[in-house]
Coordinates of C-alpha atoms and ligand atoms in Angstrom, one line a residue:
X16 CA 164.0 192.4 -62.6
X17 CA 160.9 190.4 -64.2
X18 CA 158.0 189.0 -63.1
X19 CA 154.9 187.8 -64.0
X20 CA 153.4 189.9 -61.4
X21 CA 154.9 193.4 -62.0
X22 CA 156.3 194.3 -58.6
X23 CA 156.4 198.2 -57.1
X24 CA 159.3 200.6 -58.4
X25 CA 160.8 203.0 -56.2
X26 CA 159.5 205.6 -58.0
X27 CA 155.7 204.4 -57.9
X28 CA 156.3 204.0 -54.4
X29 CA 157.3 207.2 -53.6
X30 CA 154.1 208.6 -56.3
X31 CA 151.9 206.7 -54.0
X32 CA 153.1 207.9 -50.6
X33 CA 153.2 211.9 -52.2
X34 CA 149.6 211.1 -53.7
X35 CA 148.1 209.9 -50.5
X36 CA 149.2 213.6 -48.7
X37 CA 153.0 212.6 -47.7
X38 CA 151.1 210.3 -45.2
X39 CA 153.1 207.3 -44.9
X40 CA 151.1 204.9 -46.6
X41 CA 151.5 202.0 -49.3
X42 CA 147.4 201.9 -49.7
X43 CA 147.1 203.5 -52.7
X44 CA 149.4 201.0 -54.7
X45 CA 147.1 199.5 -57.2
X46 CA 148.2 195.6 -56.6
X47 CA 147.9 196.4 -52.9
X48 CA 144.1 196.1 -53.1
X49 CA 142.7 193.9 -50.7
X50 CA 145.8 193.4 -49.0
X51 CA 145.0 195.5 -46.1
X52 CA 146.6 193.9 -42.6
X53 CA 143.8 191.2 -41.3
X54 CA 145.1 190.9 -37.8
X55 CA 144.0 187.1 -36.3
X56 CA 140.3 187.4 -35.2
X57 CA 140.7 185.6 -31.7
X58 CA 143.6 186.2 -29.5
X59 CA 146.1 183.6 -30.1
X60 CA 147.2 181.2 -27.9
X61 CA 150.6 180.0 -26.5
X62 CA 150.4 176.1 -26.7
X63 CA 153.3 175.1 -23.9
X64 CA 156.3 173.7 -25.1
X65 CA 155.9 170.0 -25.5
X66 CA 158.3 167.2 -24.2
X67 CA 161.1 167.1 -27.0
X68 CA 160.7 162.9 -27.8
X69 CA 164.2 161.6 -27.2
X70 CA 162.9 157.9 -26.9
X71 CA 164.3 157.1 -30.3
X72 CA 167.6 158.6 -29.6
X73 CA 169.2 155.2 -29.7
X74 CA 168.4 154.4 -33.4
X75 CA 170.5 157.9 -35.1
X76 CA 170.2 158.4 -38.9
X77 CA 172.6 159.6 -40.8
X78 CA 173.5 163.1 -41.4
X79 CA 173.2 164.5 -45.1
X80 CA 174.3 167.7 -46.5
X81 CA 171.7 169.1 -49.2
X82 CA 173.5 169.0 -52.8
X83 CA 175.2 172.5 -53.3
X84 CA 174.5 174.3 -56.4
X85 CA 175.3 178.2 -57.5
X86 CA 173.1 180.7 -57.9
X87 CA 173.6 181.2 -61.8
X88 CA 170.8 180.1 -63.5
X89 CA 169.1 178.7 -60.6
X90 CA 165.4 177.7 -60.8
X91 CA 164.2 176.9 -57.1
X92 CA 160.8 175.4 -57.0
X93 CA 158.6 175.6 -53.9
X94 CA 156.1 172.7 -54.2
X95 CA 154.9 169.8 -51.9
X96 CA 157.0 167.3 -51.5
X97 CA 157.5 163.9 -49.6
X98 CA 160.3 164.9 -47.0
X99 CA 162.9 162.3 -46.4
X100 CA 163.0 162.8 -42.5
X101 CA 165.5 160.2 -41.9
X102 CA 166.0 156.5 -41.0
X103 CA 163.5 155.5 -43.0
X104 CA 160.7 158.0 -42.1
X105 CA 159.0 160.5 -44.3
X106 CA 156.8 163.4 -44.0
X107 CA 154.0 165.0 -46.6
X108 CA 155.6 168.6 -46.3
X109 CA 156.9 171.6 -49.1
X110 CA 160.3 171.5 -50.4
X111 CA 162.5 173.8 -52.4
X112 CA 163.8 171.8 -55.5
X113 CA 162.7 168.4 -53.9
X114 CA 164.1 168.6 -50.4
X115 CA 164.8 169.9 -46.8
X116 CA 166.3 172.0 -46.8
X117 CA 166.5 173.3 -50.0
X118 CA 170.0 173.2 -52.0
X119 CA 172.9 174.8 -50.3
X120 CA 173.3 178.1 -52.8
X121 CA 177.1 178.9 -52.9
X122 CA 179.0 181.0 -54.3
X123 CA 181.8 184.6 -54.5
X124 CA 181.5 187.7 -53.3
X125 CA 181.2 189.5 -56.6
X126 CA 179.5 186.8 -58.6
X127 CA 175.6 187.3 -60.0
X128 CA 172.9 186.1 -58.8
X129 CA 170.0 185.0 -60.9
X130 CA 167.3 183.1 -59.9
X131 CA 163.7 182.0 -60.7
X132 CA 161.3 181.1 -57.6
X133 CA 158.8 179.0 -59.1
X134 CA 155.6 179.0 -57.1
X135 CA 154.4 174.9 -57.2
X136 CA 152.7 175.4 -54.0
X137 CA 149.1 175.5 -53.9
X138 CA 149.3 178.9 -51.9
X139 CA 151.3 182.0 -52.5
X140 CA 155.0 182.6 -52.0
X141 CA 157.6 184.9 -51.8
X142 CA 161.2 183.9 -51.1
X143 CA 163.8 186.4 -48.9
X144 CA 167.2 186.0 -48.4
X145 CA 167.5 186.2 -45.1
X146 CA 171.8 188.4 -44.4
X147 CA 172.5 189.1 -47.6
X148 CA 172.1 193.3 -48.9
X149 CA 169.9 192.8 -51.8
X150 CA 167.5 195.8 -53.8
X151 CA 164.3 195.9 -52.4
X152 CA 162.7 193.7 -55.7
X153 CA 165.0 191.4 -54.8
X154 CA 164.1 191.3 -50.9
X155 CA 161.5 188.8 -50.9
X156 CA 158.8 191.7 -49.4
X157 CA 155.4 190.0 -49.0
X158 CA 154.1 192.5 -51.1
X159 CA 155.9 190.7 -54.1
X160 CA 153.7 187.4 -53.0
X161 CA 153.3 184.8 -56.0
X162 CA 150.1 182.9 -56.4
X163 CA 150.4 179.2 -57.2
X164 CA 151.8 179.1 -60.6
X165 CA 153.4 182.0 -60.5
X166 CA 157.7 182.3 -60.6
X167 CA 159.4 185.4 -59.6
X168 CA 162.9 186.5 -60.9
X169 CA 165.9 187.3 -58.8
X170 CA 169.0 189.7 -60.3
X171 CA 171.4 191.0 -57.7
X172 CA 175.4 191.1 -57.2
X173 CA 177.2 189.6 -54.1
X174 CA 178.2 192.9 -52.6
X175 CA 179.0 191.9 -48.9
X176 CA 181.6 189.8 -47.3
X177 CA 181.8 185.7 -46.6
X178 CA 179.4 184.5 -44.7
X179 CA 176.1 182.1 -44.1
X180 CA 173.2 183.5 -44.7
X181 CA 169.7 181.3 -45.7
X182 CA 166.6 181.8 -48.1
X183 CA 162.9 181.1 -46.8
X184 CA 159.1 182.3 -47.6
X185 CA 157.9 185.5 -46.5
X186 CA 154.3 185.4 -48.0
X187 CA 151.7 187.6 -45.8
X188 CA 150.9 185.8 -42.4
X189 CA 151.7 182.3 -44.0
X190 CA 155.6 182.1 -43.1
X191 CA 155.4 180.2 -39.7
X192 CA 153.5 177.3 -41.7
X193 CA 155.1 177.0 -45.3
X194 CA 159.2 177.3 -43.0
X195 CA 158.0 174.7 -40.6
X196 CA 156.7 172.4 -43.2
X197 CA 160.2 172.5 -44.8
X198 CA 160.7 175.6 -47.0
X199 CA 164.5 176.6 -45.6
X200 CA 167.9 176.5 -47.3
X201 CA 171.3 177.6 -46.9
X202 CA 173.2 180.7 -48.7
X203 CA 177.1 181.0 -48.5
X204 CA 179.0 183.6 -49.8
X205 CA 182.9 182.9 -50.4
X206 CA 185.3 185.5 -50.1
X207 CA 189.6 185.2 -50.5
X208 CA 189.9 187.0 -46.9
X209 CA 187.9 184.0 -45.6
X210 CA 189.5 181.2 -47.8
X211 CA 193.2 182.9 -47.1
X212 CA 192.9 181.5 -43.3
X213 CA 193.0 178.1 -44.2
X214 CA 189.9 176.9 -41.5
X215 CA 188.6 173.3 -41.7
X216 CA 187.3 173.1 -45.4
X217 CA 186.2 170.3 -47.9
X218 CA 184.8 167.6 -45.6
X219 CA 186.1 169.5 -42.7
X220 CA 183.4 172.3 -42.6
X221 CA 179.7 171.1 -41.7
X222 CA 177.3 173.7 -42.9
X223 CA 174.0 172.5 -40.4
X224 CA 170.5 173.9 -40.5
X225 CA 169.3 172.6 -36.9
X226 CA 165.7 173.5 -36.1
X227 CA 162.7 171.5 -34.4
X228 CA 159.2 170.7 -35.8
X229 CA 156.4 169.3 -34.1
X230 CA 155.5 165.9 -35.7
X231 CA 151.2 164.2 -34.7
X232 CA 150.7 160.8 -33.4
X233 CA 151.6 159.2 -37.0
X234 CA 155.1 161.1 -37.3
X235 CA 154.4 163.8 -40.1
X236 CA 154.8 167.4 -39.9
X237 CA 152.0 169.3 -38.4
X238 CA 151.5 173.3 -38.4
X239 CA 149.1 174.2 -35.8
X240 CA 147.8 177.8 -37.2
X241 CA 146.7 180.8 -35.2
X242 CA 149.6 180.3 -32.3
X243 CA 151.7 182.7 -31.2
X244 CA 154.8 180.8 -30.7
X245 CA 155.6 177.1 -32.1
X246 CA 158.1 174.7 -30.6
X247 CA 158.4 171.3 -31.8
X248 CA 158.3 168.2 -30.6
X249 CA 161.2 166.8 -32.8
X250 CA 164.8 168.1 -33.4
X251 CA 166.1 167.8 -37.2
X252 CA 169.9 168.2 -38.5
X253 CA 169.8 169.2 -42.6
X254 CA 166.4 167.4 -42.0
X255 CA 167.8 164.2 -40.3
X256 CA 165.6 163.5 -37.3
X257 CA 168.3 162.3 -34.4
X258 CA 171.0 162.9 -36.7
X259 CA 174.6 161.4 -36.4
X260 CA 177.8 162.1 -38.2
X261 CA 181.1 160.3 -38.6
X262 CA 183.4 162.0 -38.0
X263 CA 188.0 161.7 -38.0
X264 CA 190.2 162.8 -35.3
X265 CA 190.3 166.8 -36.4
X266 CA 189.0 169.9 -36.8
X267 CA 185.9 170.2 -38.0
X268 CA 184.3 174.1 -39.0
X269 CA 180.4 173.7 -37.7
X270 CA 178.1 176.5 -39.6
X271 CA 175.0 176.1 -37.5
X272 CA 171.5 178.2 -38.7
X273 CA 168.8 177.9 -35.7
X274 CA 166.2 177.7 -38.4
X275 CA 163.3 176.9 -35.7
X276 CA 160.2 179.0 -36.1
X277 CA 160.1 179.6 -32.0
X278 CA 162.9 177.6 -30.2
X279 CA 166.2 179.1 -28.4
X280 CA 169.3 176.9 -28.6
X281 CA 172.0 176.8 -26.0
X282 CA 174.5 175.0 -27.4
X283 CA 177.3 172.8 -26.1
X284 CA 179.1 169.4 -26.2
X285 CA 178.1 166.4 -24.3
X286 CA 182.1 166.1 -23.3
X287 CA 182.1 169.8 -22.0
X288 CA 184.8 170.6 -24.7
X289 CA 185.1 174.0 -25.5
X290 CA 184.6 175.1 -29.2
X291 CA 186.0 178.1 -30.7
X292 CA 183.7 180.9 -31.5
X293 CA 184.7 182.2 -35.2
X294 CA 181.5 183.6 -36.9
X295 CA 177.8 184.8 -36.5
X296 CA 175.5 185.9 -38.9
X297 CA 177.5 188.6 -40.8
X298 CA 180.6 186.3 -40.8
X299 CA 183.5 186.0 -39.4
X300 CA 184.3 187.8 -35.7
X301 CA 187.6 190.0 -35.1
X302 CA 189.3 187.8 -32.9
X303 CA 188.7 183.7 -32.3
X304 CA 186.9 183.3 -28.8
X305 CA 187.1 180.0 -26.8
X306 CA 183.3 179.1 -25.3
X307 CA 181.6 176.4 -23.7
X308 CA 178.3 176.8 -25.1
X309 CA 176.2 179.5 -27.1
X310 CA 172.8 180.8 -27.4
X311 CA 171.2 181.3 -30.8
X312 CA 168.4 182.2 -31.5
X313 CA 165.4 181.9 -34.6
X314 CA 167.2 182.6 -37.3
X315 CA 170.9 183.4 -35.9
X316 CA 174.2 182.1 -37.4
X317 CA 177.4 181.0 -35.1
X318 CA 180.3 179.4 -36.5
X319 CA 182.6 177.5 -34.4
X320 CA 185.4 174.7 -34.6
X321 CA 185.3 172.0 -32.8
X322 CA 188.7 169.4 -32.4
X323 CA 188.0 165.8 -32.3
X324 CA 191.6 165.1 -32.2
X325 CA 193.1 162.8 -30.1
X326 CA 189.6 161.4 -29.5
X327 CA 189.6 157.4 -29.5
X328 CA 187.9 155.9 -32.4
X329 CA 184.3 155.0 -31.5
X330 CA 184.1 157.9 -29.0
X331 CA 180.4 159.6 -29.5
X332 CA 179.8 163.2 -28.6
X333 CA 176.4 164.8 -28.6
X334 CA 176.1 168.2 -29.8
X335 CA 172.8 169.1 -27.2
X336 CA 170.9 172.1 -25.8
X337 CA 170.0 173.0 -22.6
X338 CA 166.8 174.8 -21.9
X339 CA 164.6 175.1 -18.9
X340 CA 166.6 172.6 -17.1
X341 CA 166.4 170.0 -20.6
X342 CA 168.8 169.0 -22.5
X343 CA 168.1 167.5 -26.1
X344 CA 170.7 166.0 -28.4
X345 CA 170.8 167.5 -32.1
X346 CA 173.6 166.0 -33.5
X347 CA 175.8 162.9 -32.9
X348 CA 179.2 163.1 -33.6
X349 CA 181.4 159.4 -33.4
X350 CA 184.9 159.4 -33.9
X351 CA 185.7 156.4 -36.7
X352 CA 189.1 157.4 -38.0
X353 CA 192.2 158.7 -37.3
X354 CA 194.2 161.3 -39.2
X355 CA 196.5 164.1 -38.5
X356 CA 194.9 167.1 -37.7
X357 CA 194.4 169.6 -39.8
X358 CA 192.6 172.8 -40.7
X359 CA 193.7 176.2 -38.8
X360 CA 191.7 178.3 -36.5
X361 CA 193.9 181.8 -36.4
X362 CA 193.5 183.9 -33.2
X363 CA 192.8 186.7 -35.4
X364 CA 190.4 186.5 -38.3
X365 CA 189.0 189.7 -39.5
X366 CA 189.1 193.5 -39.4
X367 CA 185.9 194.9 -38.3
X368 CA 185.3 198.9 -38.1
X369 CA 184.1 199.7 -35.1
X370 CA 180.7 202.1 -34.8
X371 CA 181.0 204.8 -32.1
X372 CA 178.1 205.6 -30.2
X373 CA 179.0 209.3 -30.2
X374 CA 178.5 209.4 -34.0
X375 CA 175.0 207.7 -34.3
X376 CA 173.4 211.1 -35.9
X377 CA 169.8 210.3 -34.0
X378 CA 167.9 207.6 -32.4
X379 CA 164.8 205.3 -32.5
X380 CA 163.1 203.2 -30.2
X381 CA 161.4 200.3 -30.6
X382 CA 159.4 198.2 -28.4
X383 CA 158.3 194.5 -29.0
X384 CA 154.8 194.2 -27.1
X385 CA 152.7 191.2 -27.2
X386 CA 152.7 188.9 -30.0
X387 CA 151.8 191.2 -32.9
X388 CA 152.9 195.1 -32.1
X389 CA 155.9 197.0 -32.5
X390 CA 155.3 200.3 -31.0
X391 CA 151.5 199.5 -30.7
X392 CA 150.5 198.6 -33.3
X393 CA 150.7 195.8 -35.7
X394 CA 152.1 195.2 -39.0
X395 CA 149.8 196.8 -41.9
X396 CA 151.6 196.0 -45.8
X397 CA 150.0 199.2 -47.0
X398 CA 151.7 201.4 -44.1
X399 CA 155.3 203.1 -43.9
X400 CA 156.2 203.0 -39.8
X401 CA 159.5 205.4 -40.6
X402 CA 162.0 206.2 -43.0
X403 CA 165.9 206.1 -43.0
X404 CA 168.3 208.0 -44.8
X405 CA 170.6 206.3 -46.6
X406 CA 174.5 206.2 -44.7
X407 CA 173.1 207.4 -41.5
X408 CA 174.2 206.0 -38.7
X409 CA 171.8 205.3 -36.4
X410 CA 171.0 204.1 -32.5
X411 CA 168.0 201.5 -32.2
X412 CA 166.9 200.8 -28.9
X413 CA 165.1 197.9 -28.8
X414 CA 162.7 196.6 -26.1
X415 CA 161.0 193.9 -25.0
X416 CA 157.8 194.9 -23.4
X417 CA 156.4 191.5 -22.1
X418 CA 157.8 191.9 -18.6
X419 CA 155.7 189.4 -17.5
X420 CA 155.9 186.5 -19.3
X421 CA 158.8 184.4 -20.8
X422 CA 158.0 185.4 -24.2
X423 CA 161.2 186.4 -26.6
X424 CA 161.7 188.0 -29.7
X425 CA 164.7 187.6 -32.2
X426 CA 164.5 190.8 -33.7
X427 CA 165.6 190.7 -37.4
X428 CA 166.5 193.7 -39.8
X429 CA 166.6 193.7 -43.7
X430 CA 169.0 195.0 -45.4
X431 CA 171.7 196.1 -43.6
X432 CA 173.9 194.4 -41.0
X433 CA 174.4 195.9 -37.0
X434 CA 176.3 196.0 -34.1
X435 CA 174.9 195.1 -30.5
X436 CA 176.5 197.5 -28.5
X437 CA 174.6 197.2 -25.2
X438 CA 171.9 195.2 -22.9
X439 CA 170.4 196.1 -20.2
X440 CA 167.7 194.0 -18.5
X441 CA 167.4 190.3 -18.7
X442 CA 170.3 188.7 -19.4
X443 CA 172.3 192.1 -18.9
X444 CA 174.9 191.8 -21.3
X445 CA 176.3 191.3 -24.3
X446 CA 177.7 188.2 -25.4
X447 CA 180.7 187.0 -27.3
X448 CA 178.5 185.4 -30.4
X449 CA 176.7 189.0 -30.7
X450 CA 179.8 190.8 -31.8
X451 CA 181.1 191.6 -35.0
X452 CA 178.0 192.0 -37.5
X453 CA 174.7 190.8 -37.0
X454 CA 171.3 190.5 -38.6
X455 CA 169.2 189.5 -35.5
X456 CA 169.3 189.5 -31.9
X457 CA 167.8 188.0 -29.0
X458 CA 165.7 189.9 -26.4
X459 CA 164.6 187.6 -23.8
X460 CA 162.4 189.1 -21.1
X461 CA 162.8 193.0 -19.6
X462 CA 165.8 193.3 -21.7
X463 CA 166.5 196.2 -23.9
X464 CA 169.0 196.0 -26.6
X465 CA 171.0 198.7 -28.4
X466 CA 172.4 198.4 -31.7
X467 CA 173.8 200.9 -34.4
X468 CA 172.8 200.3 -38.0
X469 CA 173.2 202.1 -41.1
X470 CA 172.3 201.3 -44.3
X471 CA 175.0 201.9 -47.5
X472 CA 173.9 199.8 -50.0
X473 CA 170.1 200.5 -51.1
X474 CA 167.5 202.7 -51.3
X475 CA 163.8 201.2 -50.9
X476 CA 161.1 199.1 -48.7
X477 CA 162.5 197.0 -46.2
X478 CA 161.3 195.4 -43.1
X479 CA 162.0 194.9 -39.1
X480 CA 160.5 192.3 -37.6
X481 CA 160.0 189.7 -35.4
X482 CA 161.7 186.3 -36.5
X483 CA 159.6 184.1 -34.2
X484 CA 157.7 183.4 -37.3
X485 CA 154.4 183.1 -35.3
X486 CA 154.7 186.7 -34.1
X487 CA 155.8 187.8 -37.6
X488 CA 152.8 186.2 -39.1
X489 CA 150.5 188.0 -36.6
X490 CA 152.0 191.2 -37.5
X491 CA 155.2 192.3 -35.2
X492 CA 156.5 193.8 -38.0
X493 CA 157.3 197.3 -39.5
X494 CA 157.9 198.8 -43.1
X495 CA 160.9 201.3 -43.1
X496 CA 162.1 202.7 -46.2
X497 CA 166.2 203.8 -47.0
X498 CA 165.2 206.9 -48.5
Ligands
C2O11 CU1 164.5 185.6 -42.1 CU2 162.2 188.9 -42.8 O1 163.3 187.2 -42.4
CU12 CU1 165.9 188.9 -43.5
CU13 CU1 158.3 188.3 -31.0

């Protein structure tokens, strides 16, 4: 690992917590002066959702996929760019390598990674890689933040299975602003287990970063600092305002990332089709699972396959979401040719170890208060909130404690990938796209969550947080360290 900024060992990290009195604290790391938490002055505000436009929903731009590249080698650069928004419109905005969203990084379980962030923004950056079990220098901590000018290097192996994963900024309480103005890409790991069931593939398999954005009264990209929550007012596909998509009478394998900094999706097709369930955000499910919509989340994967066979050419389905009684249409599909179907979509797709409850050695509790407190209190860089040891599995009860308003929070773990075993409150229960492995989950109103986690992989500084990026930013978000 290099960098032109020398990031934290282990070893310093643990001098400095022994040297401040085994009080959990980061403060006395030397590059961690003047980095003390500055929590927002004024209480933020909750602008209210705006109308999504639809109006131009009758002129649809084309769909594009982002060029794919592997992550050998890679230099990513974070700078300002002129975003490409579709049909013709553009946005001043930041861009890895150029575009939104950045390149799609593929590539084998197993393989290296090596890449170089270079920081062409004219504020500091960090990236994470947001699913995939990476050592803490590699993890994208704000605390490894890059001024403009700066490049960071990433070394790491593949060491989990096939799946979609994504890489964005995680710079100290700037992360709401630099993702919504465009810094978000795509991350898909390959393994034989995956590639051995023969799903849609090629041009069959649609890898789709859907999110909103709110665009001002001349149609570019506008960040409205110091709120606590930021839906858009425009829905983008792979940055394609109103996006449609040809597509042929078959299967077709959609890998959707709600990359939104605030907004739920509830997904479902215009024809009331059902799609089959076959992934979420640690890959692929046990078992297939036929649904008629699903509900993701900031920052939550769901793979499903969708059949457009037997369609008549020039039929048009909507991909939409339903929320508060709205439904908005992300993504057009028409039907233009006809071929035989192909692509498979096995009933059973993976073998996934169960965690038992009975064997979680202790338990933690967690609760999500406000816009900028876990457990009371909000995020501080130079502060360790607890410590894990390393192959324990653990019981995390999760809770959101604003009863009284309809404020959510995705919760997201580094590191290490979970199982939602209960929910009580809210929603009461849990739901088919929260099985198998996850990396965030949704707690909408009065609902507790329990999950069990353990970590295998690494030792070292990881976070929890919020992934509504606003709350994030304002500081719901811990420090834990696999010790
Ligand atoms: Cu996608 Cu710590 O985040
Ligand atoms: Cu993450
Ligand atoms: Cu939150």
């Amino acid at each position: 690992m290099s960098s032109d900024r020398r990031p934290t060992t282990r070893r310093d990290f643990l001098r400095a917590t022994a040297a401040a009195g085994g009080a959990l604290t980061l403060g006395s790391l030397p590059f961690l002066a003047g980095c003390e938490n500055t929590s927002p002055s004024s209480t933020p505000i909750d602008f209210p959702d705006p109308l999504l436009d639809v109006s131009s929903a009758s002129t649809r731009a084309p769909l594009r996929m982002p060029a794919t590249v592997a992550p050998t080698g890679l230099t990513l650069t974070a700078a300002p760019a002129t975003l490409d928004l579709g049909g013709g419109a553009t946005s001043p905005g930041y861009g890895f390598n150029g575009g939104w969203p950045g390149p799609i990084i593929r590539a084998n379980v197993g393989d290296a990674v090596s890449v170089q962030l270079q920081n062409g923004l004219p504020e500091g950056t960090i990236v994470h890689w947001h699913g995939l079990v990476v050592p803490h220098l590699a993890d994208g901590h704000p605390m490894q933040e890059v001024g403009p000018g700066g490049a960071y290097s990433y070394h790491f192996p593949l060491v989990q299975r096939a799946g979609m994963h994504w890489y964005h900024p995680h710079p100290h309480q700037r992360t709401g602003r630099q993702v919504h103005q465009g810094l978000a890409g795509l991350f898909i790991i390959d393994d034989p287990a995956d590639a051995a069931l023969q799903l849609p593939s090629g041009p069959y398999e649609l890898p789709l970063v859907i999110r909103d954005g709110r665009l001002d009264a001349t149609g570019q990209l506008e960040y409205l600092d110091g709120t606590s929550g930021h839906p858009g007012n425009a829905v983008f596909c792979n940055g394609v305002r109103d996006a449609t998509v040809n597509v042929d009478t078959t299967r077709y394998r959609l890998r959707i990332l709600n990359a939104c900094n605030t907004r739920v999706f509830t997904l479902r097709l215009s024809n009331g089709a059902s799609m089959s369930l076959i992934g979420n955000d640690g890959g692929l499910l046990a078992n297939r699972i036929t649904v008629s919509s699903v509900t993701v989340g900031p920052a939550e994967r769901v793979d499903l396959v969708v059949s457009f066979a037997g369609r008549p050419v020039g039929t048009k389905i909507m991909l939409t979401s339903t929320s508060g009684g709205t439904t908005f249409n992300l993504l057009e599909f028409v039907v233009t040719r006809v071929v035989s179907p192909s692509g498979q979509v096995p009933a059973v797709l993976s073998s996934i170890p169960r965690y038992q409850r009975a064997d979680a050695v202790r338990t933690r509790s967690f609760s999500f208060d406000g816009a900028m407190r876990i457990n009371g209190v909000p995020y501080s860089m130079s502060r360790l909130d607890f410590q894990v040891p390393l192959g324990d599995l653990e019981l995390w009860r999760l809770t959101n404690a604003n009863t009284n308003t309809g404020v959510n929070h995705p919760v997201h773990v580094h590191e290490a990938h979970f199982q939602v075993i209960s929910r009580t409150g809210g929603r009461n229960s849990v739901f088919p796209w929260e099985g198998g492995w996850k990396d965030t989950v949704l707690l909408e109103p009065r609902e507790t969550v329990e999950i069990l986690i353990k970590f295998e992989q690494y030792r070292g500084l990881y976070l929890l947080h919020c992934h509504r990026l606003e709350h994030e930013d304002m500081g719901m978000m811990s420090n834990f360290e696999v010790v």
